[in-house]
Short mmCIF file of C-alpha atoms in Angstrom, two decimals:
data_model
loop_
_atom_site.label_atom_id
_atom_site.label_comp_id
_atom_site.label_asym_id
_atom_site.label_seq_id
_atom_site.Cartn_x
_atom_site.Cartn_y
_atom_site.Cartn_z
CA MET A 1 -33.91 4.67 7.99
CA SER A 2 -35.79 5.26 4.89
CA GLU A 3 -39.84 5.64 5.60
CA SER A 4 -40.86 4.84 1.71
CA THR A 5 -38.92 1.52 1.52
CA GLY A 6 -37.88 0.45 5.55
CA THR A 7 -34.17 -0.02 4.67
CA TYR A 8 -31.21 1.83 5.04
CA ARG A 9 -29.54 3.28 2.48
CA ILE A 10 -25.31 2.83 2.33
CA GLY A 11 -23.40 4.54 -1.00
CA ILE A 12 -20.04 3.02 -1.79
CA ALA A 13 -17.51 4.92 -3.65
CA GLY A 14 -13.32 5.52 -2.92
CA MET A 15 -10.49 6.49 -4.37
CA SER A 16 -6.79 4.66 -3.86
CA THR A 17 -3.14 4.18 -4.33
CA GLU A 18 0.51 4.66 -2.71
CA SER A 19 1.73 7.73 -3.15
CA SER A 20 5.79 8.34 -2.61
CA THR A 21 6.79 11.98 -3.01
CA PHE A 22 10.12 10.72 -3.35
CA ALA A 23 9.25 9.32 -6.74
CA PRO A 24 9.90 11.10 -10.42
CA HIS A 25 6.72 8.70 -11.30
CA ARG A 26 3.11 10.30 -11.67
CA THR A 27 -0.09 8.41 -11.44
CA THR A 28 -2.19 9.70 -14.76
CA LEU A 29 -6.04 8.57 -15.13
CA ALA A 30 -4.66 6.05 -17.55
CA ASP A 31 -3.17 3.92 -14.16
CA PHE A 32 -6.35 3.94 -12.38
CA ARG A 33 -8.86 0.85 -12.52
CA VAL A 34 -12.53 2.56 -12.21
CA GLY A 35 -15.17 0.17 -11.17
CA ARG A 36 -18.58 1.67 -11.08
CA GLY A 37 -22.31 0.17 -10.17
CA ASP A 38 -22.38 -3.00 -10.31
CA GLU A 39 -18.50 -3.46 -12.14
CA LEU A 40 -18.06 -3.08 -8.44
CA ALA A 41 -19.71 -6.50 -7.04
CA ASP A 42 -16.24 -8.54 -7.25
CA ARG A 43 -14.21 -5.99 -4.37
CA TYR A 44 -17.04 -6.62 -1.88
CA PRO A 45 -17.54 -10.46 -2.19
CA PHE A 46 -19.47 -10.21 1.27
CA LEU A 47 -22.57 -8.79 -0.11
CA THR A 48 -24.73 -10.67 -2.70
CA ASP A 49 -26.97 -8.44 -5.01
CA TRP A 50 -26.06 -5.62 -2.88
CA ARG A 51 -27.15 -6.92 0.63
CA ILE A 52 -25.90 -8.27 3.47
CA PRO A 53 -26.60 -12.28 3.46
CA ASP A 54 -29.03 -12.75 5.75
CA GLY A 55 -28.17 -9.29 7.44
CA PRO A 56 -30.52 -6.72 8.53
CA GLU A 57 -32.98 -5.06 5.43
CA VAL A 58 -29.95 -2.04 4.49
CA GLU A 59 -29.88 -1.09 0.08
CA PHE A 60 -26.15 -0.74 -0.64
CA VAL A 61 -25.72 2.11 -4.00
CA PRO A 62 -22.33 1.77 -5.04
CA LEU A 63 -20.49 4.48 -7.31
CA LEU A 64 -17.45 4.51 -7.84
CA GLN A 65 -13.81 3.08 -6.99
CA ALA A 66 -10.72 3.99 -8.61
CA SER A 67 -7.32 1.92 -7.65
CA ALA A 68 -4.26 2.48 -9.09
CA LEU A 69 -0.72 0.54 -8.93
CA PRO A 70 0.94 2.18 -5.55
CA GLY A 71 4.17 4.77 -7.96
CA GLY A 72 4.18 8.67 -7.82
CA GLN A 73 2.34 11.81 -6.71
CA VAL A 74 -1.30 11.55 -8.85
CA LEU A 75 -1.56 14.26 -11.19
CA PRO A 76 -3.76 16.59 -9.86
CA GLU A 77 -6.51 16.85 -13.60
CA ALA A 78 -6.30 12.98 -13.14
CA TYR A 79 -7.82 13.01 -9.48
CA ASP A 80 -9.96 15.82 -9.99
CA THR A 81 -11.43 14.32 -13.41
CA LEU A 82 -11.99 11.17 -10.59
CA GLU A 83 -13.99 13.51 -7.91
CA ALA A 84 -15.67 15.04 -10.07
CA GLU A 85 -17.40 11.86 -11.48
CA LEU A 86 -17.38 10.14 -8.05
CA LEU A 87 -19.22 13.72 -6.77
CA ASP A 88 -21.57 13.61 -9.27
CA ARG A 89 -22.80 9.72 -8.71
CA LEU A 90 -22.92 10.41 -5.44
CA ARG A 91 -25.59 13.35 -6.05
CA ALA A 92 -27.82 11.70 -8.31
CA ALA A 93 -27.70 9.30 -6.08
CA LEU A 94 -29.29 11.30 -3.57
CA ASP A 95 -31.64 12.88 -6.14
CA GLU A 96 -33.18 9.04 -5.32
CA GLY A 97 -33.39 9.27 -1.74
CA PRO A 98 -30.62 10.31 1.44
CA MET A 99 -28.04 8.46 2.40
CA HIS A 100 -28.13 6.61 6.03
CA GLY A 101 -24.40 5.49 5.73
CA PHE A 102 -21.31 5.90 3.07
CA TYR A 103 -18.81 3.42 3.46
CA PHE A 104 -15.38 5.29 2.05
CA ASP A 105 -13.50 2.54 0.36
CA ILE A 106 -9.57 4.40 0.59
CA HIS A 107 -5.48 3.58 0.72
CA GLY A 108 -4.97 6.12 2.80
CA ALA A 109 -1.48 7.54 1.28
CA MET A 110 -2.84 8.84 -1.77
CA ALA A 111 -0.67 11.90 -2.86
CA VAL A 112 -1.56 14.76 -5.54
CA GLU A 113 0.90 16.71 -6.56
CA GLY A 114 0.50 20.02 -4.95
CA ARG A 115 -1.71 19.04 -2.61
CA ARG A 116 -1.74 17.63 0.96
CA ASP A 117 -4.21 14.78 2.55
CA ALA A 118 -6.14 14.37 -0.54
CA GLU A 119 -8.87 11.86 1.48
CA ALA A 120 -9.30 14.09 4.13
CA GLY A 121 -9.72 15.97 1.44
CA LEU A 122 -12.38 14.20 -0.82
CA ALA A 123 -14.24 12.93 2.59
CA ALA A 124 -15.27 16.24 4.01
CA LYS A 125 -16.79 16.93 -0.07
CA ILE A 126 -18.76 13.70 0.01
CA ARG A 127 -19.65 14.96 4.17
CA ALA A 128 -21.14 18.56 2.40
CA LEU A 129 -23.48 16.09 0.49
CA VAL A 130 -24.68 13.68 2.55
CA GLY A 131 -25.37 15.76 5.52
CA PRO A 132 -23.86 15.38 9.63
CA ALA A 133 -26.80 12.48 10.31
CA CYS A 134 -25.19 9.86 7.86
CA LEU A 135 -22.66 7.72 9.49
CA MET A 136 -18.81 6.74 6.95
CA SER A 137 -16.92 4.25 7.64
CA ALA A 138 -13.70 3.48 5.82
CA SER A 139 -11.20 0.83 5.47
CA MET A 140 -7.74 1.05 4.93
CA ASP A 141 -4.01 0.06 4.38
CA LEU A 142 -2.53 -0.01 7.84
CA HIS A 143 0.27 2.10 5.83
CA GLY A 144 -2.07 4.56 5.39
CA GLN A 145 -2.16 7.94 7.08
CA VAL A 146 -4.86 9.05 9.82
CA SER A 147 -4.89 13.32 9.99
CA ARG A 148 -6.68 14.42 12.72
CA GLU A 149 -9.14 15.88 9.49
CA LEU A 150 -9.81 12.42 8.56
CA ALA A 151 -10.77 11.10 11.97
CA GLY A 152 -13.10 14.03 12.71
CA THR A 153 -14.55 13.31 9.47
CA VAL A 154 -15.10 10.01 9.23
CA GLU A 155 -16.84 8.23 12.56
CA LEU A 156 -15.46 5.09 11.85
CA LEU A 157 -12.55 4.09 10.36
CA THR A 158 -10.35 0.63 10.29
CA ALA A 159 -7.40 -0.63 8.91
CA TYR A 160 -5.39 -3.80 7.44
CA ARG A 161 -3.50 -6.55 10.47
CA THR A 162 -1.46 -7.96 8.17
CA ALA A 163 1.66 -7.19 6.46
CA PRO A 164 2.00 -8.52 3.50
CA HIS A 165 -1.81 -7.46 3.58
CA ILE A 166 -3.73 -10.95 3.34
CA ASP A 167 -6.38 -9.34 5.02
CA TYR A 168 -8.05 -6.43 2.76
CA VAL A 169 -11.49 -7.82 1.96
CA GLU A 170 -11.78 -9.27 5.86
CA THR A 171 -11.06 -5.48 6.43
CA ARG A 172 -13.59 -4.07 4.19
CA GLU A 173 -16.32 -6.25 5.58
CA ARG A 174 -15.23 -5.61 8.88
CA ALA A 175 -16.15 -2.02 8.14
CA VAL A 176 -19.18 -2.40 6.40
CA ARG A 177 -20.63 -4.73 8.79
CA THR A 178 -19.51 -1.93 12.22
CA LEU A 179 -21.24 1.07 9.28
CA VAL A 180 -24.16 -1.43 9.58
CA HIS A 181 -24.80 -2.34 12.89
CA CYS A 182 -24.47 1.38 13.87
CA LEU A 183 -27.36 1.69 11.77
CA VAL A 184 -29.44 -0.73 12.55
CA GLN A 185 -28.55 -0.11 16.50
CA ASP A 186 -28.06 3.91 16.34
CA VAL A 187 -25.22 4.16 17.35
CA ARG A 188 -23.16 7.44 17.66
CA PRO A 189 -19.79 5.84 17.70
CA VAL A 190 -16.68 8.13 19.91
CA ARG A 191 -13.48 7.84 18.93
CA ALA A 192 -10.26 8.39 20.50
CA TRP A 193 -7.15 9.59 17.86
CA VAL A 194 -3.60 9.58 18.68
CA ARG A 195 -1.02 10.64 16.09
CA ILE A 196 2.41 8.65 17.20
CA PRO A 197 5.91 10.91 16.39
CA VAL A 198 7.59 7.29 14.85
CA LEU A 199 7.67 7.02 11.24
CA LEU A 200 9.02 3.76 9.73
CA PRO A 201 9.21 1.96 7.01
CA GLY A 202 7.59 -0.83 6.31
CA GLU A 203 9.86 -3.41 5.83
CA LYS A 204 11.11 -2.73 9.34
CA THR A 205 7.31 -2.83 10.48
CA SER A 206 6.09 -6.44 8.93
CA THR A 207 3.26 -8.35 11.41
CA ARG A 208 5.09 -11.45 11.16
CA VAL A 209 7.67 -10.39 13.20
CA GLU A 210 7.65 -8.74 16.68
CA PRO A 211 7.43 -5.78 17.13
CA ALA A 212 4.56 -5.52 14.95
CA GLN A 213 3.53 -9.21 15.74
CA SER A 214 2.30 -8.98 19.15
CA ILE A 215 1.45 -5.24 19.30
CA TYR A 216 -1.36 -6.25 16.48
CA ALA A 217 -2.42 -8.90 17.59
CA SER A 218 -3.38 -6.77 20.89
CA LEU A 219 -5.93 -5.20 18.35
CA ALA A 220 -8.29 -8.25 19.21
CA ASP A 221 -7.97 -7.98 23.28
CA ALA A 222 -8.85 -4.18 22.77
CA GLU A 223 -12.13 -5.08 20.98
CA ARG A 224 -12.94 -7.79 23.44
CA ARG A 225 -13.05 -4.95 25.92
CA ASP A 226 -17.17 -3.63 26.42
CA GLY A 227 -17.46 -0.15 24.83
CA VAL A 228 -15.42 -0.88 21.91
CA LEU A 229 -16.46 -1.25 18.27
CA ASP A 230 -12.56 -0.73 16.84
CA ALA A 231 -9.31 -0.34 17.17
CA SER A 232 -7.26 -0.08 14.79
CA LEU A 233 -3.17 0.86 14.12
CA TRP A 234 -1.70 2.35 10.58
CA VAL A 235 2.15 2.38 10.49
CA GLY A 236 1.87 5.28 8.53
CA TYR A 237 3.56 6.04 5.15
CA ALA A 238 6.96 6.91 5.56
CA TRP A 239 7.60 7.79 1.38
CA ALA A 240 5.12 10.63 1.56
CA ASP A 241 6.54 13.98 2.85
CA GLU A 242 3.58 15.16 4.21
CA PRO A 243 2.52 16.74 7.79
CA ARG A 244 -0.15 13.71 7.94
CA SER A 245 2.82 11.04 8.09
CA ALA A 246 3.35 9.17 11.36
CA ALA A 247 2.11 6.12 12.76
CA THR A 248 -1.63 6.20 14.03
CA VAL A 249 -4.12 4.83 16.30
CA LEU A 250 -7.89 5.49 15.97
CA VAL A 251 -10.41 2.98 18.59
CA SER A 252 -13.83 3.87 18.16
CA GLY A 253 -16.92 2.51 20.34
CA THR A 254 -19.64 4.03 22.49
CA ASP A 255 -17.44 4.30 26.00
CA ARG A 256 -15.30 7.57 26.29
CA SER A 257 -13.54 5.41 29.06
CA ALA A 258 -12.74 2.77 27.17
CA VAL A 259 -11.20 4.03 23.60
CA THR A 260 -9.30 6.41 25.32
CA GLY A 261 -7.55 3.71 27.66
CA GLU A 262 -7.18 1.53 24.39
CA ALA A 263 -6.02 4.12 22.33
CA THR A 264 -3.13 4.98 24.87
CA ARG A 265 -2.03 1.23 25.65
CA LEU A 266 -1.49 0.74 21.48
CA ALA A 267 -0.17 4.28 21.28
CA GLN A 268 2.75 3.88 24.60
CA ALA A 269 3.24 0.32 23.13
CA TRP A 270 4.13 1.58 19.66
CA TRP A 271 6.46 3.97 20.98
CA ASP A 272 7.82 1.97 23.41
CA ALA A 273 8.91 -0.14 21.30
CA ARG A 274 10.31 2.27 18.50
CA ASP A 275 13.73 1.66 18.63
CA GLY A 276 12.81 -2.27 18.90
CA PHE A 277 11.80 -2.42 14.74
CA GLU A 278 14.46 -4.26 12.60
CA PHE A 279 14.32 -5.25 9.44
CA CYS A 280 11.89 -8.34 8.52
CA ALA A 281 15.40 -9.86 6.43
CA PRO A 282 19.10 -9.56 7.13
CA ALA A 283 19.53 -6.62 4.66
CA GLY A 284 22.64 -4.90 3.52
CA PRO A 285 24.27 -3.07 0.13
CA ALA A 286 24.40 -4.79 -2.62
CA ASP A 287 27.49 -6.42 -2.69
CA TRP A 288 27.43 -8.12 0.22
CA CYS A 289 23.30 -9.62 -0.97
CA ILE A 290 25.01 -10.93 -3.95
CA ALA A 291 27.69 -12.56 -1.46
CA GLN A 292 25.48 -13.65 0.53
CA ALA A 293 23.62 -15.43 -1.99
CA PHE A 294 26.57 -16.79 -3.99
CA GLY A 295 27.50 -18.74 -0.13
CA SER A 296 24.77 -20.55 0.28
CA ASP A 297 23.28 -23.48 -1.09
CA ARG A 298 19.33 -23.28 -0.63
CA ARG A 299 18.05 -22.10 -3.62
CA PRO A 300 15.93 -20.10 -4.63
CA PHE A 301 17.13 -17.39 -3.20
CA PHE A 302 15.63 -13.88 -3.35
CA VAL A 303 17.34 -10.37 -3.01
CA SER A 304 14.81 -7.47 -2.40
CA ASP A 305 15.89 -4.56 -4.60
CA SER A 306 14.20 -2.65 -2.33
CA GLY A 307 14.57 1.22 -2.75
CA ASP A 308 12.71 1.18 -6.20
CA ASN A 309 9.66 -1.40 -4.67
CA PRO A 310 6.74 -0.45 -7.20
CA THR A 311 4.07 -1.92 -4.52
CA ALA A 312 5.36 0.17 -1.81
CA GLY A 313 5.71 3.70 -4.49
CA GLY A 314 8.86 3.29 -6.51
CA SER A 315 8.80 4.70 -10.16
CA ASN A 316 10.16 1.23 -11.00
CA ASP A 317 12.67 2.20 -13.22
CA VAL A 318 15.69 2.61 -11.49
CA ALA A 319 18.51 0.05 -12.91
CA TRP A 320 21.01 0.65 -9.97
CA PHE A 321 21.12 -3.28 -8.50
CA LEU A 322 21.11 -4.42 -12.95
CA GLY A 323 24.92 -2.41 -12.85
CA GLN A 324 25.52 -4.41 -9.58
CA LEU A 325 25.28 -7.41 -11.17
CA LEU A 326 26.56 -6.49 -14.70
CA ALA A 327 29.90 -6.24 -12.60
CA THR A 328 29.74 -8.85 -10.99
CA PRO A 329 32.75 -10.85 -12.64
CA ALA A 330 31.44 -14.20 -12.02
CA LEU A 331 27.97 -13.42 -13.11
CA VAL A 332 29.70 -11.67 -16.16
CA SER A 333 31.31 -15.32 -17.23
CA GLY A 334 27.79 -17.53 -17.25
CA GLU A 335 29.91 -18.94 -14.19
CA ARG A 336 26.77 -17.98 -11.83
CA SER A 337 23.77 -17.19 -12.64
CA ALA A 338 21.11 -14.25 -11.56
CA ILE A 339 17.51 -12.68 -12.65
CA TRP A 340 16.96 -9.22 -11.80
CA ALA A 341 13.31 -8.35 -12.20
CA SER A 342 12.31 -6.02 -13.62
CA CYS A 343 12.56 -2.04 -15.11
CA VAL A 344 10.51 0.26 -17.13
CA ALA A 345 12.52 0.65 -19.85
CA SER A 346 10.12 1.21 -23.26
CA ALA A 347 12.12 2.02 -26.08
CA ALA A 348 15.16 -0.71 -24.51
CA VAL A 349 11.49 -3.41 -24.44
CA ARG A 350 10.38 -2.37 -28.48
CA THR A 351 14.06 -3.04 -29.64
CA CYS A 352 13.63 -6.40 -28.22
CA VAL A 353 10.24 -7.13 -30.02
CA ASP A 354 11.58 -5.79 -32.96
CA ALA A 355 14.63 -7.55 -33.14
CA GLY A 356 12.46 -11.06 -31.95
CA VAL A 357 13.73 -13.68 -29.32
CA GLY A 358 17.53 -15.05 -30.57
CA ALA A 359 18.73 -11.97 -31.25
CA ASP A 360 21.85 -9.82 -29.83
CA VAL A 361 20.48 -6.11 -29.03
CA GLU A 362 22.63 -3.26 -27.45
CA VAL A 363 19.99 -1.18 -25.23
CA ARG A 364 19.72 1.45 -22.30
CA VAL A 365 18.21 0.68 -18.75
CA GLY A 366 16.80 2.87 -15.95
CA GLY A 367 15.40 6.55 -16.02
CA GLU A 368 11.84 6.25 -17.85
CA PHE A 369 10.74 9.05 -15.92
CA GLY A 370 14.14 10.71 -14.86
CA GLY A 371 15.63 10.47 -11.83
CA SER A 372 17.99 7.98 -11.92
CA GLU A 373 20.79 7.04 -14.30
CA SER A 374 20.68 4.55 -17.45
CA VAL A 375 22.93 1.55 -17.84
CA PRO A 376 24.18 0.20 -20.48
CA LEU A 377 22.64 -3.48 -21.73
CA ALA A 378 24.30 -5.98 -24.40
CA GLY A 379 23.05 -9.28 -25.37
CA ARG A 380 20.80 -11.72 -26.24
CA VAL A 381 16.58 -11.43 -26.55
CA ALA A 382 15.83 -14.75 -24.68
CA HIS A 383 11.88 -14.20 -24.12
CA VAL A 384 9.53 -12.34 -25.94
CA GLN A 385 5.83 -11.58 -23.75
CA ARG A 386 3.05 -9.26 -25.65
CA ASP A 387 0.39 -7.09 -23.76
CA ASP A 388 0.72 -8.63 -20.39
CA ARG A 389 -1.92 -6.89 -18.52
CA THR A 390 -0.44 -4.91 -15.96
CA GLY A 391 3.66 -4.88 -18.11
CA GLY A 392 2.50 -4.98 -21.07
CA ASP A 393 5.33 -6.03 -23.74
CA ILE A 394 8.01 -7.47 -22.03
CA ALA A 395 11.59 -9.06 -22.88
CA VAL A 396 13.55 -10.84 -21.26
CA VAL A 397 17.72 -9.87 -22.37
CA ARG A 398 20.66 -12.54 -21.10
CA THR A 399 23.82 -11.57 -20.49
CA GLY A 400 26.28 -13.91 -19.50
CA GLY A 401 24.38 -15.94 -16.33
CA ILE A 402 22.24 -12.10 -15.92
CA SER A 403 18.67 -12.37 -17.05
CA ALA A 404 17.32 -8.80 -16.57
CA ILE A 405 13.70 -8.15 -17.37
CA LEU A 406 12.18 -5.61 -19.01
CA THR A 407 8.67 -3.62 -19.47
CA SER A 408 6.87 -1.48 -21.00
CA ARG A 409 4.88 -0.66 -18.10
CA ARG A 410 5.44 -0.65 -14.90
CA LYS A 411 4.98 -4.38 -13.06
CA PRO A 412 5.46 -6.28 -9.59
CA PHE A 413 7.09 -9.58 -9.61
CA HIS A 414 5.16 -11.61 -6.92
CA HIS A 415 4.65 -14.67 -7.44
CA VAL A 416 7.08 -17.40 -8.96
CA ALA A 417 4.45 -18.29 -12.20
CA ASP A 418 5.30 -14.06 -12.93
CA PHE A 419 8.87 -15.70 -13.51
CA THR A 420 8.37 -19.16 -15.01
CA GLY A 421 6.17 -17.47 -17.41
CA LEU A 422 8.62 -15.84 -18.68
CA GLY A 423 11.29 -19.35 -19.15
CA LEU A 424 13.04 -18.37 -16.34
CA ASP A 425 13.37 -20.53 -12.94
CA PRO A 426 14.02 -18.80 -9.75
CA ALA A 427 14.91 -22.65 -8.19
CA THR A 428 17.76 -23.10 -11.10
CA HIS A 429 19.44 -19.61 -10.44
CA ASP A 430 22.01 -18.26 -7.87
CA LEU A 431 19.87 -15.54 -7.23
CA THR A 432 17.05 -13.73 -8.32
CA ALA A 433 17.03 -9.74 -7.06
CA VAL A 434 13.19 -8.91 -7.24
CA LYS A 435 12.07 -5.02 -6.41
CA ILE A 436 10.14 -5.52 -3.16
CA GLY A 437 10.23 -5.33 0.04
CA TYR A 438 9.02 -7.95 2.42
CA LEU A 439 8.74 -10.87 0.62
CA GLN A 440 4.64 -11.33 -0.55
CA PRO A 441 3.19 -14.58 0.31
CA ASP A 442 3.88 -16.72 -2.65
CA LEU A 443 7.57 -15.86 -3.28
CA TYR A 444 7.52 -16.39 0.69
CA ARG A 445 6.45 -20.05 0.69
CA ALA A 446 9.43 -20.26 -1.92
CA ALA A 447 12.15 -19.04 -0.83
CA ARG A 448 14.87 -20.79 0.91
CA GLY A 449 17.19 -17.59 1.58
CA TRP A 450 16.44 -14.49 1.31
CA VAL A 451 17.85 -11.40 2.03
CA LEU A 452 17.14 -6.92 1.49
CA ALA A 453 19.84 -5.41 -0.66
CA LEU A 454 19.58 -1.33 0.44
CA THR A 455 19.32 0.27 -2.48
CA PRO A 456 18.47 3.83 -3.94
CA GLY A 457 15.32 4.22 -5.55
CA GLY A 458 11.54 6.24 -4.43
CA VAL A 459 11.03 4.57 -1.73
CA ASN A 460 14.60 4.62 -0.14
CA GLN A 461 14.95 2.96 2.74
CA ASP A 462 17.15 5.27 4.35
CA LEU A 463 15.31 7.44 5.35
CA ASN A 464 17.09 10.12 7.58
CA GLY A 465 18.86 10.41 3.71
CA LEU A 466 15.91 11.88 2.25
CA ASP A 467 14.88 15.09 2.25
CA TYR A 468 11.74 16.24 4.27
CA GLN A 469 10.52 19.22 3.96
CA HIS A 470 6.96 18.81 5.47
CA VAL A 471 6.49 15.65 8.48
CA LEU A 472 5.80 17.47 11.49
CA ARG A 473 9.21 17.13 13.61
CA PRO A 474 10.95 15.57 15.85
CA VAL A 475 10.07 12.32 14.72
CA HIS A 476 11.32 9.29 15.34
CA PRO A 477 14.11 7.75 13.57
CA LEU A 478 14.58 11.48 12.13
CA ASP A 479 15.43 13.38 14.96
CA ALA A 480 17.38 11.69 18.28
CA ASP A 481 16.78 11.75 21.67
CA LEU A 482 13.38 12.57 21.24
CA ALA A 483 11.62 13.84 24.58
CA GLU A 484 8.64 11.04 26.06
CA PRO A 485 5.58 12.36 23.38
CA ASP A 486 1.90 13.43 24.69
CA LEU A 487 0.18 10.80 23.29
CA THR A 488 -2.96 11.79 25.24
CA PRO A 489 -5.99 10.98 22.64
CA VAL A 490 -8.14 13.69 21.04
CA LEU A 491 -11.86 12.58 21.45
CA PHE A 492 -14.04 12.93 18.55
CA ASP A 493 -18.29 12.37 19.16
#
C-alpha cells in the first residue's frame, strides 16, 4: 500500500490476438485496435472511475491495451512498436509511484513472426520494471497457451470457461478481483502448473458438449476447496507451431496440497477424456455438407466453412468452398440457393463498386494473401455496402442461386444481421456457408440445421495434415499409442 495515499496502485496493460502460424496472412500495426488510458474504460465495465464500486481503496492505472482480430502471425515491427509504447507508459506511471499489482490483459495465443512465446516475453519485461514485489494477474482465452515461463512470471492466471466465449468480461473481472483480494489480504499465492500432451481444435472442445462441458463445470468445484483461489484449464491453440502448444492446467491458492491435488485431478480428467472429444456438429467433406443441406427441410441451414475461419486465425482469403458451390449443378442453375460468407477480395470488390448494383462482372476470388488458389466468379452485383467498420467495402455477387459475399478487409460473420444488412436472409436459402467453426451464439440460436465442413485453410481441422516442426512431441493426436504421461504439477511459490 502507498504510504502517501493509503491505496494500492494496479497497472493495466496488454496485447491480444490469436495467431495461426499456418496462415499466410500477417497481422500489421493497422490491424490492432489500441486503447490508451481512459479510452479503456468500456473494456472494464466492472470498474467505475477506475475503482471497484464498494471495494477497497485501489487505484487502477490504465496504460495501453491493443487487440486484433485473429489471423496470421504479428509482424515483428508491429509488435515492437506496441511493446515499446506499453513499456514507456509503464515507466512513466512508475515515476509517479510503485505498482503494487499489475493486471495483464492478453489472449495467450499471440505469435510474432520469427519469435516464440510472445506473451511470456512481454510479461518478463513488465516484471523487470515493476519488480518482484508487485503481484501480477492475467486473464486469458481458454484457447491461449500457458508456458512454464509465463506461469513462473505471473502469479495469478485465469481463463474463459465457455466456448463460444460468453464470459470474457466476467473473466477479466475475476482476474482483477482475485488480484485485489490477494493484495488486501497480503496473500502471495502458490500455483500448480501442468502441461497435458493433448492438442485439439476448439471445434472438438466446445463447452456446449461433452466431455469439455463437464470438465469445465468442475472448475467451480475445485475453487470451493479450502486453499484454492482459482482453477483454470486451457484447451490450447492447435494452429500455433510452438513448443508451448498443448493443453494446460493452472491452479492457484494458499495451500500447496490443495492446489497440487486439484491441478492433478483436472489434468488427469482432460487426459483421460482425450479420445472422447468429437466435433461439436456433424462434420464431413464439402459435398456431404451440401447434400445434408439439400436433404433437410430445416431453414436456416448453416455450413461451417471451418478451415479458413478468421476468428480462429484463418486468413479469410480461401475460396475453395466457393469453388465447391460453383461446381454444384443445382446451385448454378438456380434450382437451389446458397449464401457464402465471405472472402477478402479487394480487387474484386473494387470492380463491383465501380460497376454498381445490377452490373454484370467477372472477377477472381481468393488468394489475397497468397497460399491459396483463386476461383473465377462471373455474376451480377446484387448489393454494395461502403465503409463497413470491419470489412471495409463489401459486395454481394449473385450467380445462379449462389450469393457470394466479398470484402475488402477481413470480417467475421457472426450475426444474422450481418447477412440481412446485405439484403440476404439465411432463412430463405437452402444453405448458408459461413467461415466459422462452432456457431457463435446468434447464429446458433437461429440455426435449424448445422453441419461442419472440413475445408482447407490456415486453421485446417485435420491436425495430422499440418507440418508441425516445433510442437513438443509426443502429443495426442499427432502421435499414436502415447504412454501415460507424467502429470505431476510444477509448483511455483
